[in-house]
């Protein structure tokens, strides 16, 4: 097995003799009576991990028979457990929280892992194993945890033919030639990885639902049944992306009008059959009227009418209907300077606030454009108080180096989650909106577009595993810091050696800004090769129909999105933010070109002009990649497996490619403006 395969569940044997002894005294005896599949998964994980970490045989029993042990069980299942958890209100733990606690009695001492549900126990076990892997003290534990976000979902853009849209780590681990791959063990290992983070929902097919995938709700339902079986054992519900025009495409109807009674009846029948075979089915995810996907617009119905029809059908079964807000005009004329893609989601959905059913959740991309290296937060967060919302983040690195460049995205996500929308005054952060807390909504949460494939190490770039890890942990608790998450991930995936932790942490922490510095400047985005979205092409999207322009000429660059003289996008925010973005003096500099068209000679706070900033950051970015590589080289003898060489190869590629970015961008602006670099460096 490839050293990258186990990710953060390596369970590498602990070398420190003292620690080993200490851990063994607690862990060699486990009291656990697993009665359900989820509890069996928890037991297997716990026993397997202890054996591997501590090289010890584990005695499993139904009741205490030693003076030190681990006790796992549901609150209400054992008098010893109840005696210790009596004071904890069920409310505090919720339906998925847990307790991990060291209990010291005169007769015996034990570590208790308890919860009100099977899922909670599974999460508690993984939490405990994280402590062991990180070599933490376990003699005085008193941990209570409950997830902040109700829905913690991974979205797969996998197609049945085995391709993965925007996948950079090989083929789908699920499908091949329209069948399930014979890799039940791999899907199970994937489920373990996700469960260890607290993920509780998985969308198993691409939001672009093509012909074959349309049949997943009917002819191919048995595939879904099998997948649901694997994920269920790890506490996850399976969701399907559906084709809004399925009533037509599966051959029965001439219309998919959501207000047509027969169409609704048709959906009801499909849903009934799905729930007959998968009683805990999660629900549907829908990309409608977006990038040529069908939707309610065809029938002059709005998104609420489209979503509610499906929601009503799912409701009796407890299903959710997740509706994406990625709706914009993808056939824009580039000459048209009044249409603004950034405004589209808000324009389409904000007027519908209050019209959606209770089991509908709007899934909103973090920014108003599309997962660029830098964007403002979508103004829909904080703009719809009476509608369930969840945030969609892109773990797969479509626009952030495609897992060939190092780009740790957690710092970016933290900025987004901590952004204050001011919807209910100060402190109305995005994280409080998507947790459901701010507007008291129970259906809310996180979705992340998966970055894994069938590469031996799951993510292509070994260090890209940190993004999946960070996403899942933030979905559990968005208050965790980027530094804490990096450290956890490094300790578990690589080593507890401080040199390794320091070096990789510093690489991760600087990587997003490094990537930003040699790609599109000051929040303008894009400048990539069309379709693939890899590699520099400043005008790649400039004269296209996708609404993604930079409007550079010989004098200036940027989009005027102000209310006063531009597209008016800035006005979609609550007053305080709208004002901040409206003026180029108060607009955060990293977003300057997103909101303003400015002359190249405009000065930034640093004193440098915009054009000089472009040159400087691009030269500097390449230098910084060299430093990344140097940091990694220091670890040669500390990471003794194929991961070392593999990451090194990616860093070499990144370095070459960063030079390409630097030279293409700098040459473009030098030629466009004729303004030389003040430092006289080589520009082509
Ligand atoms: O970013 C764009 C991608 C498409 C994707 C789309 C979406 C799944 O380039 O590949 O389609 O967003 O999010 O729907």
XYZ file of C-alpha atoms and ligand atoms in Angstrom:
698
model
C 0.000 0.000 0.000
C 1.120 3.492 -0.888
C 2.192 5.507 2.154
C -0.317 8.189 1.196
C -3.266 5.819 1.168
C -4.055 5.891 4.864
C -4.022 9.690 5.001
C -4.615 10.847 8.578
C -5.645 7.393 9.739
C -2.120 5.984 9.574
C -2.027 4.643 13.116
C 1.727 4.380 12.924
C 3.192 2.589 15.929
C 4.238 4.944 18.714
C 7.980 4.783 19.385
C 8.211 6.624 22.683
C 8.456 3.775 25.236
C 7.042 5.685 28.154
C 4.051 6.902 26.249
C 3.502 3.462 24.807
C 3.396 1.960 28.287
C 1.043 4.623 29.553
C -1.353 4.231 26.605
C -1.252 0.432 26.850
C -2.412 0.415 30.441
C -5.595 2.191 29.378
C -6.195 0.714 25.960
C -5.450 -2.990 26.273
C -8.903 -3.566 27.647
C -12.012 -2.239 25.947
C -15.548 -2.525 27.235
C -17.889 -2.207 24.299
C -21.004 -4.060 23.205
C -21.639 -3.037 19.634
C -25.145 -3.941 18.524
C -25.556 -1.985 15.289
C -23.550 -1.603 12.077
C -22.357 1.913 12.984
C -21.203 0.686 16.385
C -19.440 -2.237 14.724
C -17.587 0.246 12.523
C -16.617 2.180 15.644
C -15.438 -0.972 17.394
C -13.397 -2.158 14.427
C -11.750 1.222 14.067
C -10.944 1.450 17.739
C -9.541 -2.046 18.106
C -7.627 -1.919 14.811
C -6.128 1.443 15.616
C -5.068 0.486 19.134
C -3.385 -2.672 17.879
C -1.540 -0.740 15.246
C -0.586 2.279 17.347
C 0.393 0.371 20.469
C 1.320 -3.073 19.160
C -0.821 -4.688 21.790
C -3.573 -7.297 21.872
C -6.876 -5.857 22.963
C -9.227 -7.678 25.321
C -12.798 -6.838 24.384
C -15.500 -7.445 26.952
C -19.025 -6.507 27.849
C -18.291 -5.258 31.340
C -15.292 -3.978 33.308
C -12.876 -6.646 34.471
C -9.614 -4.771 34.944
C -8.514 -1.777 36.929
C -7.926 0.359 33.840
C -9.870 0.234 30.597
C -11.731 2.079 27.889
C -15.466 2.029 28.035
C -17.586 2.839 25.007
C -21.340 2.988 24.914
C -24.569 4.788 24.528
C -25.978 6.910 27.290
C -28.763 4.806 28.765
C -27.162 1.482 27.896
C -25.086 0.776 31.000
C -25.301 1.848 34.624
C -21.598 2.733 34.752
C -22.006 5.047 31.773
C -25.165 6.634 33.065
C -23.595 7.258 36.411
C -20.847 9.279 34.662
C -22.986 11.064 32.126
C -25.981 11.704 34.328
C -25.220 15.385 34.631
C -24.816 16.026 30.945
C -27.962 17.298 29.369
C -28.750 15.471 26.171
C -29.395 18.874 24.655
C -25.795 19.893 24.994
C -24.560 16.897 23.031
C -27.343 17.054 20.465
C -28.004 13.997 18.368
C -24.413 13.680 17.163
C -22.186 14.916 19.961
C -20.090 12.869 22.388
C -18.201 12.802 25.646
C -14.644 11.587 26.129
C -13.744 11.575 29.756
C -11.274 10.023 32.158
C -13.096 8.600 35.158
C -11.196 7.784 38.347
C -12.844 5.606 40.974
C -11.237 3.883 43.932
C -11.890 0.438 42.381
C -10.981 1.285 38.805
C -10.170 4.025 36.292
C -11.414 4.249 32.756
C -11.731 6.440 29.722
C -15.341 6.819 28.807
C -16.449 7.429 25.216
C -20.190 7.985 25.328
C -22.926 9.573 23.272
C -26.650 9.596 22.817
C -26.465 8.010 19.364
C -24.435 5.512 17.383
C -23.113 8.306 15.217
C -21.982 10.239 18.273
C -20.083 7.193 19.484
C -18.380 6.801 16.134
C -17.271 10.439 16.264
C -16.166 10.052 19.856
C -14.019 7.055 18.951
C -12.371 8.966 16.120
C -11.773 11.888 18.433
C -10.106 9.657 20.981
C -7.938 8.077 18.293
C -6.926 11.552 17.170
C -5.652 12.218 20.696
C -3.575 9.041 20.644
C -2.197 9.807 17.210
C -1.237 13.272 18.335
C 0.331 11.759 21.454
C -1.785 13.795 23.832
C -2.123 13.234 27.534
C -5.181 11.048 28.224
C -5.104 10.729 31.987
C -7.369 13.724 32.656
C -9.778 14.062 29.788
C -13.061 15.899 30.036
C -14.251 16.586 26.500
C -17.754 17.380 25.310
C -18.192 18.002 21.621
C -21.154 18.543 19.350
C -21.061 19.553 15.689
C -21.806 23.205 15.012
C -23.297 22.543 11.571
C -26.231 20.163 11.108
C -25.331 19.173 7.552
C -21.694 18.360 6.786
C -21.694 17.233 3.227
C -19.261 16.187 0.515
C -20.374 16.727 -3.087
C -18.924 14.444 -5.721
C -18.752 15.566 -9.307
C -18.268 11.941 -10.404
C -19.834 10.657 -13.606
C -20.880 7.074 -14.198
C -18.293 6.607 -16.949
C -15.613 7.042 -14.277
C -14.578 10.583 -15.099
C -14.653 13.236 -12.418
C -15.562 16.759 -13.471
C -12.799 19.026 -12.170
C -11.130 16.008 -10.606
C -7.336 16.110 -10.366
C -6.559 12.844 -8.653
C -7.433 10.172 -11.166
C -10.737 8.528 -11.925
C -13.799 8.064 -9.792
C -13.433 5.599 -6.940
C -17.149 4.850 -7.347
C -17.866 4.206 -11.024
C -16.428 2.728 -14.174
C -18.242 2.248 -17.485
C -21.636 2.901 -15.937
C -21.156 0.359 -13.170
C -20.034 0.437 -9.591
C -16.337 -0.277 -9.388
C -15.396 -3.457 -7.692
C -13.661 -1.520 -4.964
C -16.001 -1.877 -2.045
C -12.992 -1.750 0.272
C -11.839 1.544 -1.180
C -15.243 3.150 -0.803
C -15.300 1.831 2.741
C -11.883 3.304 3.484
C -13.134 6.560 2.032
C -16.169 6.401 4.307
C -13.815 5.905 7.273
C -11.820 8.990 6.305
C -14.952 11.094 6.016
C -16.519 9.754 9.198
C -13.327 10.527 11.099
C -13.998 14.195 10.311
C -17.678 14.048 11.146
C -19.018 14.217 7.588
C -22.628 13.019 7.621
C -23.805 13.340 3.999
C -22.420 12.447 0.580
C -23.737 13.413 -2.842
C -22.555 10.563 -5.027
C -22.907 12.025 -8.532
C -22.082 15.175 -10.457
C -24.464 18.139 -10.355
C -24.276 18.091 -14.138
C -26.537 15.083 -14.494
C -26.046 13.557 -17.910
C -28.006 10.820 -19.648
C -26.779 7.771 -17.799
C -26.805 9.488 -14.414
C -30.397 10.583 -14.885
C -31.248 6.914 -14.470
C -29.778 6.678 -10.981
C -33.203 7.502 -9.574
C -34.760 4.571 -11.417
C -33.101 1.912 -13.560
C -29.789 2.286 -11.793
C -31.172 2.598 -8.304
C -29.502 -0.605 -7.162
C -26.136 1.155 -7.442
C -27.374 3.806 -5.058
C -28.685 1.145 -2.691
C -25.208 -0.410 -2.516
C -23.439 2.887 -1.953
C -25.945 3.877 0.725
C -25.162 0.598 2.477
C -21.462 1.360 2.667
C -21.843 4.959 3.816
C -24.633 4.134 6.262
C -22.254 2.008 8.310
C -20.242 5.145 8.891
C -23.136 7.406 9.793
C -23.558 9.071 6.411
C -26.632 9.604 4.299
C -26.436 9.385 0.559
C -27.886 12.107 -1.687
C -28.338 12.161 -5.452
C -27.915 14.992 -7.901
C -30.952 14.876 -10.136
C -31.852 16.093 -13.584
C -34.760 18.516 -13.421
C -35.906 17.246 -16.805
C -35.874 13.608 -15.703
C -39.623 13.199 -16.354
C -38.880 13.943 -19.997
C -35.551 12.195 -20.318
C -36.608 8.973 -18.742
C -39.161 8.818 -21.468
C -42.486 9.324 -19.836
C -43.456 12.951 -20.366
C -43.377 15.875 -22.723
C -42.903 18.350 -19.875
C -41.083 18.771 -16.576
C -43.210 21.737 -15.499
C -43.078 21.778 -11.701
C -46.672 22.965 -11.467
C -48.007 20.161 -13.625
C -49.789 17.707 -11.330
C -48.732 14.671 -13.317
C -45.097 15.702 -13.241
C -45.281 15.973 -9.490
C -47.010 12.604 -9.290
C -44.226 11.102 -11.370
C -41.610 12.447 -8.966
C -43.645 11.166 -6.044
C -43.513 7.647 -7.464
C -39.743 7.790 -7.990
C -39.194 9.120 -4.500
C -41.469 6.490 -2.972
C -39.494 3.729 -4.616
C -36.169 5.266 -3.564
C -37.305 5.361 0.063
C -38.729 1.872 -0.133
C -35.244 0.649 -0.947
C -33.217 3.244 0.998
C -35.282 4.302 4.014
C -32.603 6.730 5.207
C -31.987 8.320 1.803
C -30.828 11.933 2.241
C -32.520 13.734 -0.618
C -31.723 15.539 -3.861
C -29.221 18.162 -4.971
C -30.268 20.224 -7.993
C -28.369 22.386 -10.453
C -31.162 24.004 -12.419
C -31.190 26.734 -15.042
C -27.448 26.901 -14.741
C -24.886 26.375 -17.485
C -27.437 24.809 -19.822
C -28.940 22.474 -17.271
C -32.735 22.316 -17.431
C -34.859 24.007 -14.809
C -38.137 25.729 -14.035
C -37.386 28.755 -16.260
C -38.394 26.728 -19.311
C -41.943 26.729 -17.947
C -41.852 30.337 -16.736
C -41.701 29.135 -13.141
C -39.255 30.504 -10.609
C -36.721 28.627 -8.524
C -38.993 28.448 -5.500
C -41.693 26.769 -7.556
C -39.152 24.325 -8.921
C -37.587 23.518 -5.578
C -40.822 23.326 -3.603
C -42.403 20.761 -5.890
C -39.527 18.363 -5.227
C -39.362 19.299 -1.555
C -43.015 18.466 -1.042
C -42.511 15.072 -2.555
C -39.489 14.370 -0.324
C -41.040 15.749 2.824
C -43.098 12.755 4.026
C -39.870 10.729 4.060
C -37.800 13.331 5.874
C -35.782 14.073 2.728
C -33.989 17.345 1.984
C -34.010 19.261 -1.249
C -30.803 21.160 -1.848
C -31.009 23.766 -4.587
C -27.917 25.459 -5.951
C -27.743 29.215 -6.490
C -25.068 29.071 -9.200
C -27.411 30.703 -11.704
C -26.158 33.306 -14.192
C -26.200 34.196 -17.850
C -23.537 32.019 -19.462
C -24.160 33.432 -22.908
C -23.275 37.026 -22.199
C -21.927 39.368 -24.865
C -18.505 40.555 -23.656
C -19.269 44.002 -25.067
C -22.172 44.339 -22.660
C -20.796 46.182 -19.628
C -24.009 46.380 -17.652
C -24.700 42.694 -17.176
C -22.637 41.446 -14.235
C -22.311 37.761 -13.465
C -21.417 38.624 -9.873
C -24.909 40.040 -9.375
C -26.805 37.119 -10.810
C -27.267 34.774 -7.854
C -28.562 37.545 -5.619
C -30.832 38.925 -8.327
C -32.307 35.494 -8.969
C -32.777 34.326 -5.396
C -33.022 37.237 -3.002
C -36.526 38.237 -4.140
C -37.658 34.678 -3.329
C -36.748 34.904 0.366
C -39.525 33.327 2.458
C -40.981 31.328 -0.432
C -39.064 28.081 0.053
C -40.357 25.043 1.944
C -38.771 24.154 5.277
C -36.901 21.162 3.831
C -35.293 23.212 1.057
C -31.734 24.452 1.554
C -30.118 26.868 -0.865
C -26.534 25.857 -1.573
C -24.501 28.978 -2.220
C -20.940 29.088 -3.521
C -18.706 31.076 -1.191
C -18.232 33.852 -3.711
C -20.429 35.503 -6.329
C -18.301 34.274 -9.255
C -16.816 30.829 -9.093
C -14.235 29.522 -6.631
C -11.515 31.953 -7.670
C -8.330 32.304 -5.653
C -9.802 35.535 -4.277
C -13.399 36.764 -4.314
C -15.607 38.680 -1.956
C -18.196 36.684 -0.027
C -21.511 36.071 -1.782
C -23.978 38.775 -0.725
C -26.661 36.093 -0.471
C -25.178 35.282 2.937
C -26.901 37.780 5.117
C -29.238 38.739 2.299
C -31.913 36.085 2.886
C -33.066 35.789 6.470
C -36.054 33.581 5.896
C -34.476 30.862 3.789
C -32.284 27.899 4.741
C -28.772 28.304 3.428
C -25.609 26.275 3.238
C -22.196 27.235 1.924
C -20.542 25.419 -0.973
C -16.743 25.388 -0.883
C -14.507 23.824 -3.503
C -12.014 21.420 -2.009
C -10.943 20.273 -5.452
C -8.486 22.892 -6.710
C -10.061 23.856 -10.008
C -8.798 27.442 -9.940
C -6.153 27.061 -7.281
C -3.502 24.956 -8.934
C -5.339 21.709 -9.643
C -3.420 19.758 -7.029
C -0.210 20.279 -8.957
C 0.428 23.515 -7.054
C 0.381 23.577 -3.285
C -2.558 25.603 -2.038
C -3.838 25.074 1.490
C -7.342 26.466 1.335
C -8.252 26.519 5.013
C -6.999 30.117 5.518
C -9.187 31.217 2.619
C -12.210 29.417 4.065
C -11.564 30.906 7.480
C -11.658 34.417 6.033
C -14.933 33.628 4.319
C -16.508 32.076 7.407
C -15.397 34.941 9.632
C -16.669 37.613 7.239
C -19.180 39.855 8.962
C -22.324 40.363 6.881
C -23.872 42.729 9.474
C -27.252 41.165 8.683
C -28.223 41.362 12.357
C -25.671 43.935 13.379
C -22.054 43.316 14.265
C -21.031 39.676 14.590
C -23.368 38.329 11.876
C -20.626 36.209 10.408
C -21.037 33.797 7.537
C -20.282 30.866 9.840
C -23.194 31.837 12.066
C -25.498 32.023 9.088
C -24.578 28.682 7.565
C -24.736 26.921 10.927
C -28.358 28.025 11.114
C -27.577 29.838 14.372
C -28.086 33.463 13.406
C -31.529 33.067 11.866
C -32.483 29.993 13.923
C -32.787 27.563 11.056
C -32.344 23.867 11.574
C -31.514 22.899 8.004
C -28.145 24.454 7.217
C -24.481 23.598 6.910
C -21.454 23.025 4.746
C -20.931 21.349 1.377
C -17.509 20.787 -0.144
C -16.722 19.601 -3.656
C -14.517 16.539 -3.232
C -10.850 16.535 -4.233
C -10.303 12.789 -4.289
C -9.957 10.163 -6.984
C -8.435 6.749 -7.486
C -4.838 7.958 -7.275
C -3.009 5.799 -4.720
C -2.839 8.749 -2.346
C -6.438 9.926 -3.060
C -5.620 13.556 -3.848
C -2.703 13.507 -6.307
C -0.683 16.044 -4.333
C -0.087 14.446 -0.942
C -0.375 17.800 0.789
C -3.805 18.399 -0.781
C -5.147 15.882 1.730
C -4.902 18.733 4.224
C -7.725 20.488 2.395
C -10.128 17.581 2.734
C -9.138 17.227 6.354
C -9.540 20.928 7.033
C -12.879 21.117 5.298
C -14.363 18.279 7.300
C -13.091 19.575 10.622
C -14.320 23.110 9.899
C -17.712 21.710 9.001
C -17.705 20.186 12.461
C -16.391 23.308 14.159
C -15.715 26.458 12.126
C -13.936 28.059 15.080
C -10.946 25.748 14.766
C -8.008 27.713 13.400
C -6.075 27.032 10.215
C -2.968 26.488 12.338
C -4.616 23.978 14.666
C -5.993 22.039 11.740
C -2.677 21.973 9.936
C -0.957 20.718 13.048
C -3.510 17.963 13.659
C -3.264 16.869 10.070
C 0.540 16.838 9.974
C 0.869 14.952 13.246
C -1.516 12.261 12.117
C -0.437 12.031 8.490
C 3.295 12.465 8.815
C 4.891 12.702 12.193
C 4.869 14.201 15.662
C 8.406 15.445 15.093
C 8.502 19.200 15.666
C 10.790 19.832 12.687
C 8.300 18.166 10.383
C 5.364 19.988 11.950
C 7.064 23.370 11.658
C 8.233 22.915 8.098
C 4.983 21.591 6.667
C 2.887 24.068 8.675
C 4.819 26.959 7.294
C 4.531 25.579 3.754
C 0.796 25.175 4.124
C 0.230 28.575 5.687
C 2.010 30.564 3.044
C 0.805 28.564 0.065
C -2.500 30.278 -0.723
C -0.963 33.732 -0.794
C 1.946 32.462 -2.825
C -0.407 30.995 -5.395
C -2.376 34.223 -5.470
C 0.758 36.324 -5.912
C 1.817 34.780 -9.220
C -1.670 34.325 -10.700
C -4.522 36.824 -11.233
C -3.816 40.070 -9.317
C -5.889 41.996 -6.750
C -9.065 39.940 -6.863
C -9.680 40.148 -10.591
C -9.709 36.358 -11.027
C -9.668 34.121 -14.126
C -6.797 34.775 -16.600
C -6.682 31.007 -17.117
C -6.861 28.790 -20.150
C -10.491 28.254 -21.091
C -12.108 24.893 -20.341
C -9.198 23.376 -18.415
C -8.705 26.372 -16.161
C -5.036 25.493 -15.743
C -2.205 27.760 -16.741
C -2.056 31.475 -17.566
C -4.052 33.022 -20.378
C -4.820 36.636 -19.564
C -7.377 37.081 -22.309
C -8.547 33.490 -22.230
C -11.983 34.563 -21.049
C -11.870 38.232 -22.054
C -13.908 38.005 -25.231
C -16.010 35.010 -24.234
C -19.625 34.634 -23.165
C -18.996 33.539 -19.592
C -19.207 36.917 -17.880
C -15.633 36.729 -16.586
C -13.708 39.815 -17.692
C -10.818 41.970 -16.484
C -11.349 44.929 -18.875
C -7.652 45.781 -19.049
C -6.605 48.434 -21.555
C -3.484 50.555 -21.869
C -4.490 52.810 -18.987
C -6.208 50.711 -16.391
C -7.726 47.441 -15.285
C -10.623 46.111 -13.197
C -14.413 46.006 -13.117
C -16.378 48.933 -11.832
C -18.952 47.244 -9.627
C -19.880 50.341 -7.662
C -23.399 51.677 -7.378
C -22.315 55.151 -8.399
C -20.746 54.415 -11.747
C -20.596 50.658 -12.222
C -22.719 47.526 -12.294
C -24.105 48.142 -8.809
C -22.940 44.823 -7.378
C -21.462 46.559 -4.306
C -24.985 47.606 -3.395
C -26.071 44.005 -2.834
C -24.323 43.976 0.560
C -25.637 45.287 3.842
C -24.929 49.012 4.173
C -21.651 48.829 6.050
C -20.040 46.447 3.561
C -21.636 48.178 0.589
C -19.981 51.420 1.670
C -16.643 49.733 2.217
C -16.610 48.264 -1.289
C -18.056 51.347 -2.955
C -14.963 53.483 -2.538
C -11.578 52.397 -3.811
C -10.023 54.005 -0.740
C -11.836 51.722 1.705
C -12.113 48.631 -0.499
C -9.763 45.929 0.815
C -6.815 46.033 -1.523
C -6.818 42.352 -2.298
C -10.236 42.939 -3.910
C -9.482 46.274 -5.516
C -9.851 45.109 -9.119
C -12.937 43.082 -8.331
C -14.786 46.279 -7.425
C -12.976 49.060 -9.252
C -11.498 49.925 -12.596
C -8.327 51.772 -11.693
C -5.405 53.361 -13.537
C -2.119 51.471 -13.460
C -0.530 54.433 -11.727
C -2.933 54.374 -8.811
C -0.972 53.988 -5.592
C -1.636 51.236 -3.119
C -1.166 51.575 0.626
C 2.340 50.203 0.281
C 3.195 53.183 -1.888
C 3.707 51.074 -4.975
C 1.570 51.602 -8.068
C -0.874 48.960 -9.272
C 1.373 48.038 -12.195
C 4.443 47.824 -9.989
C 2.458 45.701 -7.554
C 1.642 43.303 -10.367
C 5.310 43.028 -11.353
C 6.523 42.738 -7.764
C 4.091 40.065 -6.667
C 4.783 37.986 -9.724
C 8.535 38.065 -9.287
C 8.156 37.512 -5.594
C 5.740 34.604 -5.994
C 8.308 32.580 -7.886
C 10.922 33.255 -5.206
C 8.498 32.033 -2.602
C 7.930 28.787 -4.461
C 11.683 28.247 -4.365
C 11.474 28.665 -0.597
C 8.654 26.110 -0.411
C 10.882 23.649 -2.142
C 13.806 24.387 0.164
C 11.599 23.794 3.180
C 10.524 20.465 1.821
C 14.091 19.409 1.048
C 14.937 19.792 4.736
C 12.595 16.904 5.429
C 14.360 14.397 3.224
C 15.437 12.153 6.090
C 12.356 12.710 8.182
C 9.782 11.538 5.670
C 11.032 8.187 4.680
C 8.594 7.080 2.024
C 7.375 7.732 -1.502
C 5.542 10.842 -0.381
C 8.770 12.746 -0.112
C 9.723 12.272 -3.747
C 6.188 12.754 -4.954
C 5.719 16.115 -3.246
C 9.160 17.190 -4.414
C 8.206 16.405 -8.003
C 5.053 18.502 -7.645
C 7.019 21.394 -6.173
C 9.414 21.257 -9.113
C 6.496 21.393 -11.463
C 4.949 24.240 -9.497
C 8.179 26.199 -9.701
C 8.396 25.860 -13.468
C 4.748 26.670 -13.840
C 4.915 29.673 -11.514
C 7.622 31.076 -13.800
C 5.281 30.595 -16.718
C 2.566 32.520 -14.878
C 4.978 35.273 -13.899
C 6.285 35.761 -17.394
C 2.946 35.595 -19.166
C 1.262 38.035 -16.776
C 4.162 40.458 -16.547
C 4.761 40.455 -20.304
C 1.087 40.979 -20.974
C 0.932 44.088 -18.804
C 4.287 45.409 -19.930
C 3.229 45.171 -23.550
C -0.234 46.537 -22.900
C 1.000 49.534 -20.910
C 4.566 50.124 -22.005
C 5.395 50.838 -18.368
C 8.748 49.338 -17.394
C 9.498 47.556 -14.150
C 11.113 50.009 -11.738
C 13.626 47.365 -10.799
C 14.509 46.593 -14.390
C 13.953 42.864 -14.131
C 13.552 40.690 -17.189
C 10.126 40.946 -18.806
C 9.526 39.525 -22.244
O -16.751 26.099 -11.755
C -17.670 25.637 -12.663
C -16.999 24.437 -13.205
C -17.959 23.421 -13.755
C -18.986 23.119 -12.677
C -19.729 24.402 -12.352
C -20.757 24.195 -11.253
C -20.055 21.050 -12.166
O -16.074 24.856 -14.179
O -17.225 22.294 -14.095
O -19.888 22.094 -13.059
O -18.821 25.368 -11.911
O -20.391 24.438 -10.111
O -21.867 23.813 -11.524
